[in-house]
C-alpha positions as MATLAB code, in Angstrom:
seq = 'MTITPDMSVKPEVTGFFDPATNTISYVVKDPGSNACAIVDSVMDIDYAAGRITYDHANEIIAHVREKGLKVEWLIETHVHADHLSAAPYIQKQLGGKIGIGRNITIVQDTFGKIFNEGTEFQRDGSQFDRLFDDGDTYQVGGMRCIAMHTPGHTPACMTHIMGDAAFVGDTLFMPDGGSARADFPGGDAGQLYDSIQKVLALPDSMRLFMCHDYGPNGRDIRWETTVGEEKTHNIHIAGKSREEFIALRTARDRTLAMPKLIIPSLQVNMRAGDLPPPDKDGKRFLKVPINGL';
ca = [
      10.923    1.881  -21.259;
      14.360    0.257  -22.077;
      17.474    0.843  -19.670;
      20.571    0.729  -21.213;
      23.345    0.307  -18.287;
      26.920    0.941  -19.321;
      28.498   -2.394  -17.885;
      32.019   -1.291  -18.745;
      31.756    1.278  -15.813;
      32.690   -0.388  -12.363;
      32.157    1.609   -9.243;
      33.718    1.024   -6.277;
      30.904   -0.032   -3.881;
      31.727    0.011    0.073;
      28.690   -1.549    2.441;
      28.152   -0.658    5.858;
      26.073   -3.033    7.749;
      24.415   -1.503   10.691;
      23.216   -4.707   12.808;
      20.457   -2.886   14.991;
      18.332   -2.717   11.799;
      19.821   -5.152    9.531;
      20.692   -2.331    7.420;
      22.924   -2.169    4.461;
      24.171    1.739    3.670;
      26.551    2.444    0.693;
      29.127    4.319   -0.477;
      29.039    4.328   -4.147;
      32.192    6.061   -5.726;
      32.669    7.089   -9.613;
      35.742    4.828  -10.838;
      36.919    8.091  -12.943;
      37.126   10.726  -10.031;
      36.809   11.115   -6.440;
      33.017   11.518   -6.415;
      30.232    9.659   -4.764;
      27.103    9.046   -3.558;
      25.586    7.501   -0.592;
      22.624    5.099   -0.538;
      19.853    4.305    2.132;
      22.277    5.997    5.112;
      20.730    5.084    9.088;
      20.250    7.577   11.727;
      20.351    5.404   15.348;
      17.307    5.792   17.680;
      16.735    4.106   21.027;
      12.927    4.273   20.514;
      11.990    3.074   24.086;
      14.344    5.959   25.335;
      13.207    8.279   22.564;
      17.127    9.361   21.832;
      18.634    9.914   18.526;
      22.270    9.306   17.777;
      24.849    9.191   14.730;
      27.271    6.559   15.197;
      26.314    4.646   11.760;
      26.330    7.757    9.836;
      29.609    8.969   11.468;
      30.972    5.928   10.477;
      30.494    6.788    6.290;
      31.136   10.531    7.233;
      34.830    9.142    8.289;
      35.131    7.058    5.211;
      34.119    9.558    2.759;
      36.793   11.896    4.368;
      39.377    9.367    4.836;
      39.601    8.514    1.268;
      39.198   12.196    0.414;
      35.677   11.743   -1.727;
      33.083   14.273   -2.928;
      29.620   13.250   -2.303;
      27.098   14.579   -5.052;
      24.066   12.728   -4.011;
      22.280   11.143   -1.120;
      19.845    8.337   -2.564;
      16.809    6.950   -0.477;
      15.979    3.997   -2.367;
      12.047    4.578   -0.534;
      10.926    5.689    2.116;
      11.535    2.785    4.433;
       9.385    1.623    7.350;
      11.966    0.107    9.481;
      15.115    2.329   10.072;
      15.303    6.384   10.232;
      17.511    7.872    7.489;
      20.208   10.209    8.319;
      20.595   12.039    4.850;
      19.926   15.293    6.197;
      22.744   14.689    8.621;
      24.999   13.530    6.538;
      24.274   16.340    4.073;
      25.167   19.311    6.684;
      28.571   17.812    6.887;
      29.508   16.847    3.160;
      27.077   18.093    1.053;
      24.992   16.462   -2.020;
      21.744   16.653   -3.267;
      18.989   14.094   -1.655;
      16.803   12.387   -4.001;
      14.090    9.739   -4.009;
      11.304    8.574   -6.296;
       8.555   11.312   -7.098;
       5.531    8.809   -5.855;
       6.964   10.410   -2.822;
       4.038   12.328   -2.559;
       1.542    9.455   -2.925;
       3.277    8.196    0.596;
       3.247   11.598    2.176;
      -0.420   11.684    1.613;
      -1.059    8.058    2.716;
       1.345    8.953    5.943;
       0.422   12.628    6.284;
      -3.176   11.355    7.031;
      -2.361    8.223    9.687;
      -0.559   10.661   11.395;
      -2.455   13.545   11.754;
      -0.170   15.895   10.110;
      -1.622   19.392    9.504;
      -1.677   21.398    6.609;
       1.868   22.726    7.388;
       3.459   19.569    6.437;
       3.826   19.384    2.421;
       2.967   17.102    0.253;
       4.489   17.684   -2.734;
       7.973   16.288   -1.870;
       9.387   19.465   -1.494;
      11.549   17.927    1.270;
      13.842   16.348   -1.278;
      16.120   18.640   -3.628;
      15.384   15.575   -6.379;
      12.153   13.568   -7.037;
      12.991   11.394   -9.683;
      10.645    9.610  -12.274;
      11.352    6.222  -13.708;
      14.484    5.961  -16.557;
      15.654    9.714  -15.291;
      19.802    9.868  -14.951;
      22.134   11.866  -13.112;
      25.803   12.149  -12.958;
      28.153   11.042  -10.034;
      31.235   12.277  -11.193;
      31.739   10.918  -14.841;
      29.547    8.077  -14.007;
      25.776    8.116  -15.703;
      23.529    6.826  -13.242;
      19.667    5.474  -13.902;
      16.490    5.582  -11.855;
      14.033    2.475  -12.477;
      10.408    2.907  -10.851;
      10.368   -0.050   -8.929;
       6.936   -0.201   -6.790;
       5.352   -2.881   -4.922;
       6.954   -2.813   -1.810;
       5.910    1.251   -1.788;
       4.815    3.408   -4.250;
       8.154    5.188   -4.305;
      10.460    2.462   -4.719;
      13.252    2.999   -7.163;
      16.368    0.875   -8.158;
      19.014    2.907   -8.876;
      21.713    1.670  -11.711;
      25.504    3.232  -11.167;
      27.606    1.658  -13.874;
      27.393   -2.361  -13.746;
      25.882   -1.955   -9.790;
      21.956   -1.721   -9.012;
      20.816   -0.572   -5.963;
      17.738   -2.552   -5.347;
      16.167   -1.082   -1.683;
      13.600   -3.756   -0.630;
      12.419   -4.982   -3.884;
      14.546   -8.199   -3.832;
      16.663   -9.710   -1.001;
      19.437  -12.088   -1.622;
      18.573  -15.159   -3.192;
      17.815  -17.244    0.158;
      15.452  -14.608    1.299;
      13.483  -13.696   -1.584;
      11.406  -10.833   -1.614;
       9.809   -7.859    0.389;
       6.631   -7.406    1.804;
       4.020   -5.836    0.079;
       1.517   -5.521    2.618;
       2.198   -1.645    3.252;
      -0.615    1.275    2.518;
       0.230    1.553   -1.056;
       2.136   -1.719   -1.920;
       0.771   -4.495   -4.299;
       2.352   -7.947   -4.632;
       1.432   -8.114   -8.485;
       3.353   -4.602   -9.208;
       6.088   -5.919   -6.874;
       6.432   -9.271   -9.353;
       6.447   -6.615  -12.643;
       8.918   -4.835  -10.407;
      11.217   -7.588  -10.248;
      11.154   -8.697  -13.458;
      12.090   -5.202  -14.966;
      15.277   -5.475  -12.544;
      16.106   -9.155  -13.693;
      15.862   -7.761  -17.149;
      18.793   -6.191  -16.671;
      22.071   -7.879  -17.662;
      22.900  -11.403  -15.730;
      26.124   -9.917  -14.612;
      24.591   -6.820  -13.580;
      25.935   -6.506   -9.768;
      22.889   -6.200   -7.263;
      23.132   -4.917   -3.771;
      20.489   -5.496   -0.941;
      19.248   -2.649    1.150;
      18.820   -5.845    3.759;
      19.822   -8.816    5.129;
      18.754  -10.903    7.687;
      21.269  -14.175    7.556;
      18.514  -16.815    6.797;
      18.937  -20.191    8.202;
      22.052  -18.629   10.023;
      24.230  -18.041    7.550;
      26.628  -14.816    7.577;
      25.666  -11.682    6.387;
      25.530  -11.109    3.167;
      24.872   -8.149    0.260;
      25.897   -8.397   -2.985;
      24.499  -11.060   -5.547;
      23.699  -10.433   -9.914;
      20.904  -10.781  -12.007;
      22.178  -14.288  -12.902;
      22.091  -15.493   -9.783;
      18.369  -14.031   -8.878;
      17.067  -15.307  -11.611;
      18.019  -18.781  -10.981;
      18.063  -19.352   -7.027;
      15.360  -16.671   -5.899;
      13.169  -18.320   -3.312;
      10.342  -16.429   -4.463;
      10.994  -16.008   -7.831;
      12.834  -18.765   -9.997;
      10.314  -21.216  -11.641;
       7.149  -18.926  -10.062;
       4.688  -17.601  -12.190;
       2.840  -13.789  -11.574;
      -0.134  -15.631   -9.879;
       2.073  -17.979   -7.990;
       4.236  -15.081   -6.808;
       1.320  -13.165   -5.284;
      -0.076  -16.349   -3.706;
       2.916  -16.765   -2.255;
       3.995  -13.091   -1.083;
       0.484  -12.849    0.285;
       0.125  -15.567    2.341;
       3.488  -14.905    3.658;
       2.571  -11.203    4.586;
      -0.297  -12.453    6.826;
       2.027  -13.654    9.337;
       4.618  -11.197    9.614;
       4.590   -8.518   12.358;
       4.682   -4.458   11.641;
       8.377   -3.541   12.078;
       9.647   -2.700   15.422;
      10.262    0.899   14.144;
       7.914    1.882   11.253;
       6.214    4.375   13.342;
       9.026    7.086   14.221;
      10.457    5.770   10.658;
       7.587    6.805    8.387;
       7.778   10.243   10.214;
      11.017   10.864    9.648;
      11.628    9.325    6.337;
       8.619   10.965    4.703;
      10.208   14.541    5.951;
      13.511   13.340    3.813;
      15.198   12.567    7.618;
      14.481   15.520    9.255;
      12.410   15.261   12.577;
       8.754   16.826   12.887;
       8.972   20.565   13.518;
       9.376   21.765   17.071;
       6.453   22.893   19.360;
       6.687   26.545   20.884;
       8.964   25.111   24.004;
      11.243   23.866   20.863;
      10.735   20.119   21.510;
      10.442   17.317   18.898;
       7.802   14.255   19.562;
       7.102   11.554   17.600;
       3.533   10.593   17.185;
       1.596    7.260   17.662;
      -1.105    6.686   16.069;
      -3.738    4.074   18.062;
      -5.104    1.702   15.499;
      -3.757    3.611   12.279;
      -1.471    0.742   11.034;
];
């Protein structure tokens, strides 16, 4: 499918960096109205204490209210394994629809088994307001947005194109950071390479916004680049064949530890950011599968 973005539309993009998880969340404002989308929000967790807070989300909420914006969409680029989504918390205060890729159902089925969820856990994506297929469009005010399926890191990964800006999730990092891992259940290095090529087929001047940055080699945190810069300088992609990328990605993934927050993140994010249901006493718990990951 050929994706044809409108490069004349230049949304105002405001990034919010969460140092605890190295995640960047975004408020994306339609240039022709007060409508906006929020991409990849973060809910704070002190995992050792089992304590949930909302400082990062409250910062985004304060920005939206200060600017007089109307939230129309809360976009999840994928089911994150390194931070918890704050989408339902923000939705309750600001409105908007929560959207994710249709292959969330694959992720729900996979991790529903790993976390031994009962039949009451729906595996049909019904926790979300919209499931996007490849090439689906939606509106933020007058701005036409396009969802592009970019699997490889997870089966449900989507890149969201809003005017001349694209939000790539974990498909790509900044050029000196390379690409995301592909060794989670449902991940595939070959698929990831193909997805990156889809992103790099967009216009060279397309702005790309990362979901994470770790400041390689001690540089300052950055989260915006372009298709042209990624093509020329990405350390995992530039000058690499598909076979070379797969070999590089697979070797690197063998050296990586599991993300510190993968266990709570998956349980919450496959539920669209909601916590597991309470027990008969009204208490909520997160499970730790032994040798499940």
